[in-house]
PDB file of C-alpha atoms in Angstrom:
ATOM      1  CA  MET A   1      18.543 139.039  26.584  1.00  0.00           C
ATOM      2  CA  VAL A   2      14.872 139.012  26.868  1.00  0.00           C
ATOM      3  CA  TYR A   3      13.489 139.010  30.300  1.00  0.00           C
ATOM      4  CA  THR A   4      10.845 136.468  30.966  1.00  0.00           C
ATOM      5  CA  PRO A   5       8.668 136.952  33.872  1.00  0.00           C
ATOM      6  CA  ARG A   6       8.792 134.210  36.584  1.00  0.00           C
ATOM      7  CA  SER A   7       5.182 133.307  36.162  1.00  0.00           C
ATOM      8  CA  ALA A   8       5.691 132.663  32.490  1.00  0.00           C
ATOM      9  CA  ARG A   9       8.614 130.368  33.137  1.00  0.00           C
ATOM     10  CA  HIS A  10       6.628 128.369  35.655  1.00  0.00           C
ATOM     11  CA  GLY A  11       3.788 127.943  33.167  1.00  0.00           C
ATOM     12  CA  ALA A  12       6.124 126.706  30.429  1.00  0.00           C
ATOM     13  CA  LEU A  13       7.635 124.122  32.768  1.00  0.00           C
ATOM     14  CA  LEU A  14       4.197 122.835  33.649  1.00  0.00           C
ATOM     15  CA  VAL A  15       3.213 122.561  29.996  1.00  0.00           C
ATOM     16  CA  GLY A  16       6.362 120.548  29.242  1.00  0.00           C
ATOM     17  CA  THR A  17       5.747 118.101  32.019  1.00  0.00           C
ATOM     18  CA  VAL A  18       2.228 117.462  30.808  1.00  0.00           C
ATOM     19  CA  THR A  19       3.502 116.858  27.286  1.00  0.00           C
ATOM     20  CA  VAL A  20       6.014 114.214  28.428  1.00  0.00           C
ATOM     21  CA  LEU A  21       3.354 112.372  30.414  1.00  0.00           C
ATOM     22  CA  GLY A  22       1.091 112.353  27.389  1.00  0.00           C
ATOM     23  CA  LEU A  23       3.760 110.711  25.249  1.00  0.00           C
ATOM     24  CA  LEU A  24       4.354 107.997  27.827  1.00  0.00           C
ATOM     25  CA  THR A  25       0.643 107.209  27.959  1.00  0.00           C
ATOM     26  CA  ALA A  26       0.442 106.952  24.175  1.00  0.00           C
ATOM     27  CA  CYS A  27       3.196 104.272  24.145  1.00  0.00           C
ATOM     28  CA  GLY A  28       1.002 101.927  26.260  1.00  0.00           C
ATOM     29  CA  ASN A  29       1.271 100.247  29.636  1.00  0.00           C
ATOM     30  CA  GLY A  30       0.506  96.858  31.225  1.00  0.00           C
ATOM     31  CA  ASN A  31      -3.252  97.491  31.252  1.00  0.00           C
ATOM     32  CA  GLY A  32      -3.606  98.569  27.657  1.00  0.00           C
ATOM     33  CA  ALA A  33      -4.406  96.494  24.509  1.00  0.00           C
ATOM     34  CA  ASP A  34      -1.518  94.861  22.638  1.00  0.00           C
ATOM     35  CA  SER A  35      -0.922  96.913  19.545  1.00  0.00           C
ATOM     36  CA  SER A  36       1.727  94.548  18.060  1.00  0.00           C
ATOM     37  CA  PRO A  37       0.878  93.155  14.584  1.00  0.00           C
ATOM     38  CA  PRO A  38      -0.233  89.384  14.334  1.00  0.00           C
ATOM     39  CA  VAL A  39       2.530  86.802  13.752  1.00  0.00           C
ATOM     40  CA  THR A  40       2.009  84.087  11.043  1.00  0.00           C
ATOM     41  CA  VAL A  41       3.592  80.581  11.588  1.00  0.00           C
ATOM     42  CA  SER A  42       4.081  78.258   8.565  1.00  0.00           C
ATOM     43  CA  GLY A  43       3.279  74.415   8.700  1.00  0.00           C
ATOM     44  CA  THR A  44       0.535  71.746   8.114  1.00  0.00           C
ATOM     45  CA  ALA A  45      -2.409  71.315  10.455  1.00  0.00           C
ATOM     46  CA  ALA A  46      -3.177  67.786  11.886  1.00  0.00           C
ATOM     47  CA  PRO A  47      -6.471  66.115  10.772  1.00  0.00           C
ATOM     48  CA  ALA A  48      -9.418  66.649  13.038  1.00  0.00           C
ATOM     49  CA  THR A  49     -10.482  63.732  15.345  1.00  0.00           C
ATOM     50  CA  ASP A  50     -14.104  62.452  15.246  1.00  0.00           C
ATOM     51  CA  THR A  51     -15.250  62.319  18.862  1.00  0.00           C
ATOM     52  CA  SER A  52     -18.822  61.201  18.050  1.00  0.00           C
ATOM     53  CA  LYS A  53     -17.957  57.446  18.067  1.00  0.00           C
ATOM     54  CA  SER A  54     -17.896  55.494  21.341  1.00  0.00           C
ATOM     55  CA  PRO A  55     -14.486  54.139  22.405  1.00  0.00           C
ATOM     56  CA  VAL A  56     -13.914  50.359  22.004  1.00  0.00           C
ATOM     57  CA  SER A  57     -13.390  48.548  25.304  1.00  0.00           C
ATOM     58  CA  ALA A  58     -10.480  46.136  25.855  1.00  0.00           C
ATOM     59  CA  THR A  59     -12.857  43.185  26.219  1.00  0.00           C
ATOM     60  CA  SER A  60     -14.588  43.900  22.912  1.00  0.00           C
ATOM     61  CA  ALA A  61     -11.264  44.213  21.173  1.00  0.00           C
ATOM     62  CA  ASP A  62     -10.078  40.865  22.572  1.00  0.00           C
ATOM     63  CA  ASN A  63     -13.277  39.115  21.462  1.00  0.00           C
ATOM     64  CA  ASP A  64     -12.986  40.588  17.975  1.00  0.00           C
ATOM     65  CA  ALA A  65      -9.412  39.330  17.756  1.00  0.00           C
ATOM     66  CA  ALA A  66     -10.450  35.821  18.873  1.00  0.00           C
ATOM     67  CA  THR A  67     -13.255  35.737  16.325  1.00  0.00           C
ATOM     68  CA  ALA A  68     -10.923  36.805  13.524  1.00  0.00           C
ATOM     69  CA  SER A  69      -8.327  34.134  14.366  1.00  0.00           C
ATOM     70  CA  THR A  70     -10.667  31.160  14.909  1.00  0.00           C
ATOM     71  CA  GLY A  71     -13.666  32.033  12.788  1.00  0.00           C
ATOM     72  CA  ALA A  72     -16.001  31.359  15.722  1.00  0.00           C
ATOM     73  CA  ALA A  73     -17.667  33.643  18.185  1.00  0.00           C
ATOM     74  CA  PRO A  74     -16.204  33.541  21.722  1.00  0.00           C
ATOM     75  CA  SER A  75     -18.029  31.159  24.025  1.00  0.00           C
ATOM     76  CA  SER A  76     -19.739  32.225  27.189  1.00  0.00           C
ATOM     77  CA  ALA A  77     -20.160  30.273  30.423  1.00  0.00           C
ATOM     78  CA  ALA A  78     -23.586  31.808  30.956  1.00  0.00           C
ATOM     79  CA  GLY A  79     -26.488  29.557  30.068  1.00  0.00           C
ATOM     80  CA  THR A  80     -24.429  26.357  30.171  1.00  0.00           C
ATOM     81  CA  THR A  81     -26.434  23.431  31.537  1.00  0.00           C
ATOM     82  CA  ALA A  82     -24.756  20.504  33.294  1.00  0.00           C
ATOM     83  CA  PRO A  83     -25.509  17.112  31.655  1.00  0.00           C
ATOM     84  CA  SER A  84     -28.282  15.183  33.350  1.00  0.00           C
ATOM     85  CA  LYS A  85     -27.419  11.989  35.157  1.00  0.00           C
ATOM     86  CA  ARG A  86     -29.286   8.869  34.289  1.00  0.00           C
ATOM     87  CA  ALA A  87     -30.552   6.649  37.001  1.00  0.00           C
ATOM     88  CA  PRO A  88     -28.782   3.268  37.161  1.00  0.00           C
ATOM     89  CA  ALA A  89     -30.584   0.500  35.295  1.00  0.00           C
ATOM     90  CA  THR A  90     -32.411  -2.105  37.353  1.00  0.00           C
ATOM     91  CA  ALA A  91     -33.436  -5.640  36.488  1.00  0.00           C
ATOM     92  CA  ALA A  92     -36.604  -5.502  34.398  1.00  0.00           C
ATOM     93  CA  ALA A  93     -39.617  -7.548  35.383  1.00  0.00           C
ATOM     94  CA  GLY A  94     -39.761 -10.755  33.357  1.00  0.00           C
ATOM     95  CA  SER A  95     -35.998 -10.963  32.696  1.00  0.00           C
ATOM     96  CA  ARG A  96     -33.936 -14.062  33.493  1.00  0.00           C
ATOM     97  CA  CYS A  97     -33.880 -15.322  37.072  1.00  0.00           C
ATOM     98  CA  HIS A  98     -30.440 -15.001  38.641  1.00  0.00           C
ATOM     99  CA  THR A  99     -28.946 -17.454  41.117  1.00  0.00           C
ATOM    100  CA  SER A 100     -29.245 -14.968  43.979  1.00  0.00           C
ATOM    101  CA  GLU A 101     -33.003 -14.757  43.368  1.00  0.00           C
ATOM    102  CA  LEU A 102     -33.626 -18.506  43.588  1.00  0.00           C
ATOM    103  CA  ARG A 103     -33.800 -21.259  46.187  1.00  0.00           C
ATOM    104  CA  ALA A 104     -33.027 -24.883  45.231  1.00  0.00           C
ATOM    105  CA  SER A 105     -34.387 -28.105  46.695  1.00  0.00           C
ATOM    106  CA  VAL A 106     -34.663 -31.815  45.801  1.00  0.00           C
ATOM    107  CA  GLY A 107     -38.060 -33.455  46.016  1.00  0.00           C
ATOM    108  CA  ARG A 108     -38.949 -36.999  47.045  1.00  0.00           C
ATOM    109  CA  ASN A 109     -37.848 -39.922  44.890  1.00  0.00           C
ATOM    110  CA  ASP A 110     -40.488 -41.424  42.603  1.00  0.00           C
ATOM    111  CA  PRO A 111     -38.895 -44.738  41.501  1.00  0.00           C
ATOM    112  CA  GLY A 112     -40.217 -46.908  38.715  1.00  0.00           C
ATOM    113  CA  ALA A 113     -39.016 -49.694  36.362  1.00  0.00           C
ATOM    114  CA  GLY A 114     -35.511 -49.764  37.850  1.00  0.00           C
ATOM    115  CA  GLN A 115     -35.188 -45.982  37.646  1.00  0.00           C
ATOM    116  CA  GLU A 116     -34.653 -43.419  40.376  1.00  0.00           C
ATOM    117  CA  ASN A 117     -36.450 -40.131  39.683  1.00  0.00           C
ATOM    118  CA  PHE A 118     -35.883 -36.979  41.744  1.00  0.00           C
ATOM    119  CA  PRO A 119     -37.395 -33.547  40.975  1.00  0.00           C
ATOM    120  CA  VAL A 120     -34.858 -30.731  41.242  1.00  0.00           C
ATOM    121  CA  VAL A 121     -36.851 -27.590  42.128  1.00  0.00           C
ATOM    122  CA  LEU A 122     -35.959 -23.915  41.691  1.00  0.00           C
ATOM    123  CA  THR A 123     -38.175 -21.401  43.510  1.00  0.00           C
ATOM    124  CA  ASN A 124     -38.282 -17.637  42.984  1.00  0.00           C
ATOM    125  CA  LYS A 125     -37.508 -16.058  46.350  1.00  0.00           C
ATOM    126  CA  SER A 126     -37.220 -12.497  45.028  1.00  0.00           C
ATOM    127  CA  ALA A 127     -39.845  -9.763  44.965  1.00  0.00           C
ATOM    128  CA  ARG A 128     -40.004  -9.572  41.164  1.00  0.00           C
ATOM    129  CA  THR A 129     -41.193 -11.790  38.332  1.00  0.00           C
ATOM    130  CA  CYS A 130     -38.434 -13.561  36.390  1.00  0.00           C
ATOM    131  CA  THR A 131     -38.050 -16.424  33.905  1.00  0.00           C
ATOM    132  CA  LEU A 132     -36.221 -19.743  33.505  1.00  0.00           C
ATOM    133  CA  ARG A 133     -35.648 -21.586  30.250  1.00  0.00           C
ATOM    134  CA  GLY A 134     -33.796 -24.781  29.362  1.00  0.00           C
ATOM    135  CA  TYR A 135     -31.733 -27.170  31.482  1.00  0.00           C
ATOM    136  CA  PRO A 136     -30.230 -26.555  34.902  1.00  0.00           C
ATOM    137  CA  GLY A 137     -26.721 -27.724  35.678  1.00  0.00           C
ATOM    138  CA  ALA A 138     -26.112 -30.400  38.368  1.00  0.00           C
ATOM    139  CA  ALA A 139     -23.204 -32.175  40.028  1.00  0.00           C
ATOM    140  CA  PHE A 140     -22.874 -34.567  43.001  1.00  0.00           C
ATOM    141  CA  VAL A 141     -20.112 -33.657  45.482  1.00  0.00           C
ATOM    142  CA  ASN A 142     -18.691 -35.274  48.615  1.00  0.00           C
ATOM    143  CA  GLY A 143     -18.139 -33.604  51.974  1.00  0.00           C
ATOM    144  CA  SER A 144     -14.944 -31.872  50.789  1.00  0.00           C
ATOM    145  CA  GLY A 145     -16.629 -30.482  47.663  1.00  0.00           C
ATOM    146  CA  THR A 146     -15.038 -32.901  45.182  1.00  0.00           C
ATOM    147  CA  GLN A 147     -17.321 -33.882  42.301  1.00  0.00           C
ATOM    148  CA  LEU A 148     -18.479 -37.489  42.176  1.00  0.00           C
ATOM    149  CA  GLY A 149     -18.954 -38.919  38.693  1.00  0.00           C
ATOM    150  CA  PRO A 150     -19.398 -37.035  35.396  1.00  0.00           C
ATOM    151  CA  ASP A 151     -21.871 -34.244  34.740  1.00  0.00           C
ATOM    152  CA  PRO A 152     -25.430 -35.436  34.068  1.00  0.00           C
ATOM    153  CA  ARG A 153     -26.475 -35.809  30.442  1.00  0.00           C
ATOM    154  CA  ARG A 154     -29.396 -33.914  28.954  1.00  0.00           C
ATOM    155  CA  GLU A 155     -32.422 -35.853  27.838  1.00  0.00           C
ATOM    156  CA  ALA A 156     -34.039 -34.777  24.595  1.00  0.00           C
ATOM    157  CA  GLY A 157     -36.764 -32.207  25.103  1.00  0.00           C
ATOM    158  CA  SER A 158     -38.188 -28.883  23.926  1.00  0.00           C
ATOM    159  CA  PRO A 159     -37.194 -26.019  26.235  1.00  0.00           C
ATOM    160  CA  VAL A 160     -39.968 -23.639  27.222  1.00  0.00           C
ATOM    161  CA  THR A 161     -39.829 -20.302  29.018  1.00  0.00           C
ATOM    162  CA  VAL A 162     -41.195 -20.651  32.541  1.00  0.00           C
ATOM    163  CA  THR A 163     -42.359 -17.397  34.115  1.00  0.00           C
ATOM    164  CA  LEU A 164     -42.012 -17.337  37.885  1.00  0.00           C
ATOM    165  CA  LYS A 165     -43.817 -14.820  40.021  1.00  0.00           C
ATOM    166  CA  PRO A 166     -42.489 -14.399  43.557  1.00  0.00           C
ATOM    167  CA  GLY A 167     -42.850 -17.742  45.354  1.00  0.00           C
ATOM    168  CA  GLN A 168     -43.469 -19.830  42.220  1.00  0.00           C
ATOM    169  CA  SER A 169     -41.289 -22.790  41.136  1.00  0.00           C
ATOM    170  CA  ALA A 170     -39.989 -24.771  38.173  1.00  0.00           C
ATOM    171  CA  TRP A 171     -38.586 -28.293  38.201  1.00  0.00           C
ATOM    172  CA  ALA A 172     -36.353 -30.615  36.163  1.00  0.00           C
ATOM    173  CA  GLY A 173     -36.181 -34.422  36.465  1.00  0.00           C
ATOM    174  CA  LEU A 174     -32.929 -35.994  37.735  1.00  0.00           C
ATOM    175  CA  THR A 175     -32.930 -39.660  36.685  1.00  0.00           C
ATOM    176  CA  PHE A 176     -30.496 -42.600  36.896  1.00  0.00           C
ATOM    177  CA  SER A 177     -30.671 -46.373  36.901  1.00  0.00           C
ATOM    178  CA  ASN A 178     -30.802 -48.144  40.264  1.00  0.00           C
ATOM    179  CA  PRO A 179     -27.173 -49.151  40.978  1.00  0.00           C
ATOM    180  CA  GLY A 180     -28.312 -52.440  42.471  1.00  0.00           C
ATOM    181  CA  ILE A 181     -29.718 -53.411  39.074  1.00  0.00           C
ATOM    182  CA  SER A 182     -27.171 -51.783  36.761  1.00  0.00           C
ATOM    183  CA  GLY A 183     -24.110 -52.933  38.672  1.00  0.00           C
ATOM    184  CA  ALA A 184     -22.489 -49.466  38.401  1.00  0.00           C
ATOM    185  CA  LYS A 185     -19.932 -48.303  40.903  1.00  0.00           C
ATOM    186  CA  THR A 186     -21.580 -46.040  43.449  1.00  0.00           C
ATOM    187  CA  ALA A 187     -20.884 -43.271  45.946  1.00  0.00           C
ATOM    188  CA  THR A 188     -22.989 -41.462  48.485  1.00  0.00           C
ATOM    189  CA  PRO A 189     -22.905 -37.693  47.873  1.00  0.00           C
ATOM    190  CA  ALA A 190     -23.029 -35.082  50.591  1.00  0.00           C
ATOM    191  CA  ALA A 191     -24.735 -32.513  48.386  1.00  0.00           C
ATOM    192  CA  LEU A 192     -26.059 -31.709  44.919  1.00  0.00           C
ATOM    193  CA  LEU A 193     -24.864 -28.491  43.283  1.00  0.00           C
ATOM    194  CA  VAL A 194     -27.592 -26.898  41.116  1.00  0.00           C
ATOM    195  CA  THR A 195     -26.842 -24.123  38.604  1.00  0.00           C
ATOM    196  CA  PRO A 196     -29.798 -22.193  37.078  1.00  0.00           C
ATOM    197  CA  PRO A 197     -29.852 -21.849  33.252  1.00  0.00           C
ATOM    198  CA  ASP A 198     -27.390 -19.297  31.856  1.00  0.00           C
ATOM    199  CA  GLU A 199     -25.910 -18.613  35.307  1.00  0.00           C
ATOM    200  CA  ARG A 200     -22.419 -19.312  36.677  1.00  0.00           C
ATOM    201  CA  ASP A 201     -23.081 -19.419  40.400  1.00  0.00           C
ATOM    202  CA  HIS A 202     -24.628 -22.546  41.904  1.00  0.00           C
ATOM    203  CA  LEU A 203     -26.905 -23.434  44.799  1.00  0.00           C
ATOM    204  CA  LYS A 204     -25.928 -26.199  47.220  1.00  0.00           C
ATOM    205  CA  VAL A 205     -28.604 -28.690  48.327  1.00  0.00           C
ATOM    206  CA  PRO A 206     -27.961 -31.421  50.934  1.00  0.00           C
ATOM    207  CA  TRP A 207     -28.387 -34.890  49.352  1.00  0.00           C
ATOM    208  CA  SER A 208     -30.453 -37.501  51.198  1.00  0.00           C
ATOM    209  CA  GLY A 209     -31.249 -39.816  48.256  1.00  0.00           C
ATOM    210  CA  GLY A 210     -28.657 -42.474  49.030  1.00  0.00           C
ATOM    211  CA  GLN A 211     -26.135 -43.982  46.646  1.00  0.00           C
ATOM    212  CA  VAL A 212     -25.727 -42.743  43.069  1.00  0.00           C
ATOM    213  CA  PRO A 213     -23.831 -44.269  40.116  1.00  0.00           C
ATOM    214  CA  VAL A 214     -20.454 -42.649  39.480  1.00  0.00           C
ATOM    215  CA  SER A 215     -18.752 -44.998  36.984  1.00  0.00           C
ATOM    216  CA  GLY A 216     -19.166 -48.278  35.089  1.00  0.00           C
ATOM    217  CA  ASN A 217     -21.965 -49.542  32.872  1.00  0.00           C
ATOM    218  CA  ALA A 218     -25.291 -47.713  33.013  1.00  0.00           C
ATOM    219  CA  SER A 219     -23.830 -45.125  35.323  1.00  0.00           C
ATOM    220  CA  SER A 220     -25.218 -42.097  33.461  1.00  0.00           C
ATOM    221  CA  VAL A 221     -27.293 -39.528  35.342  1.00  0.00           C
ATOM    222  CA  ARG A 222     -29.779 -37.590  33.160  1.00  0.00           C
ATOM    223  CA  LEU A 223     -31.588 -34.240  33.406  1.00  0.00           C
ATOM    224  CA  THR A 224     -34.777 -33.018  31.715  1.00  0.00           C
ATOM    225  CA  VAL A 225     -35.767 -29.474  30.702  1.00  0.00           C
ATOM    226  CA  LEU A 226     -37.404 -27.205  33.261  1.00  0.00           C
ATOM    227  CA  SER A 227     -41.206 -27.234  33.541  1.00  0.00           C
ATOM    228  CA  PRO A 228     -43.616 -25.193  35.702  1.00  0.00           C
ATOM    229  CA  GLY A 229     -44.361 -26.495  39.194  1.00  0.00           C
ATOM    230  CA  THR A 230     -42.570 -28.659  41.741  1.00  0.00           C
ATOM    231  CA  GLY A 231     -42.773 -32.093  40.107  1.00  0.00           C
ATOM    232  CA  PRO A 232     -44.823 -34.503  37.984  1.00  0.00           C
TER     233      PRO A 232
END
């Protein structure tokens, strides 16, 4: 048995310890680089996405769908103009005189050759100019409004257009044979109803001309066309 000095044994133990520590360091620790070889995974890569294009908004997509289905671009409320309202039409100057624009009266009798002749006058009481043309309508009525006798007949004549400025008048002749001469049956009217040409509404004028023929021979009452003025 070989004797080894104590100091030698102590040195050998120290050398061994250092050797073991060196091996542990060579195997790596948590702070060292990973020395494992790279791992390869098989498969197909997904296609790359182009991020340079702007995303399409929901509104744009909806409008595109509406255009594709209808063939027309979507409408917009912006820029829409409400339809203009026209002013109501008013009576034009020079148009026909209406009943509400006139005043009626009966002038004084101008008898002659067994005839009674009364001018029936229509006066423009409005603020505008209007016209009359043709024959007025007329009817005698009693106090209860019942007509006395037939409607007057129209005498032959050539109608003319009479232009009436405010305050101006036109007249038509109301003529009948004197009942005392003709022997016709008579009545005394309470009023004469006068209807302007082409109108439906009438004007009521108190009658103060006495008896008028209502039936029998020579009982006809006649009217002439309207002329400018208030009488012959």
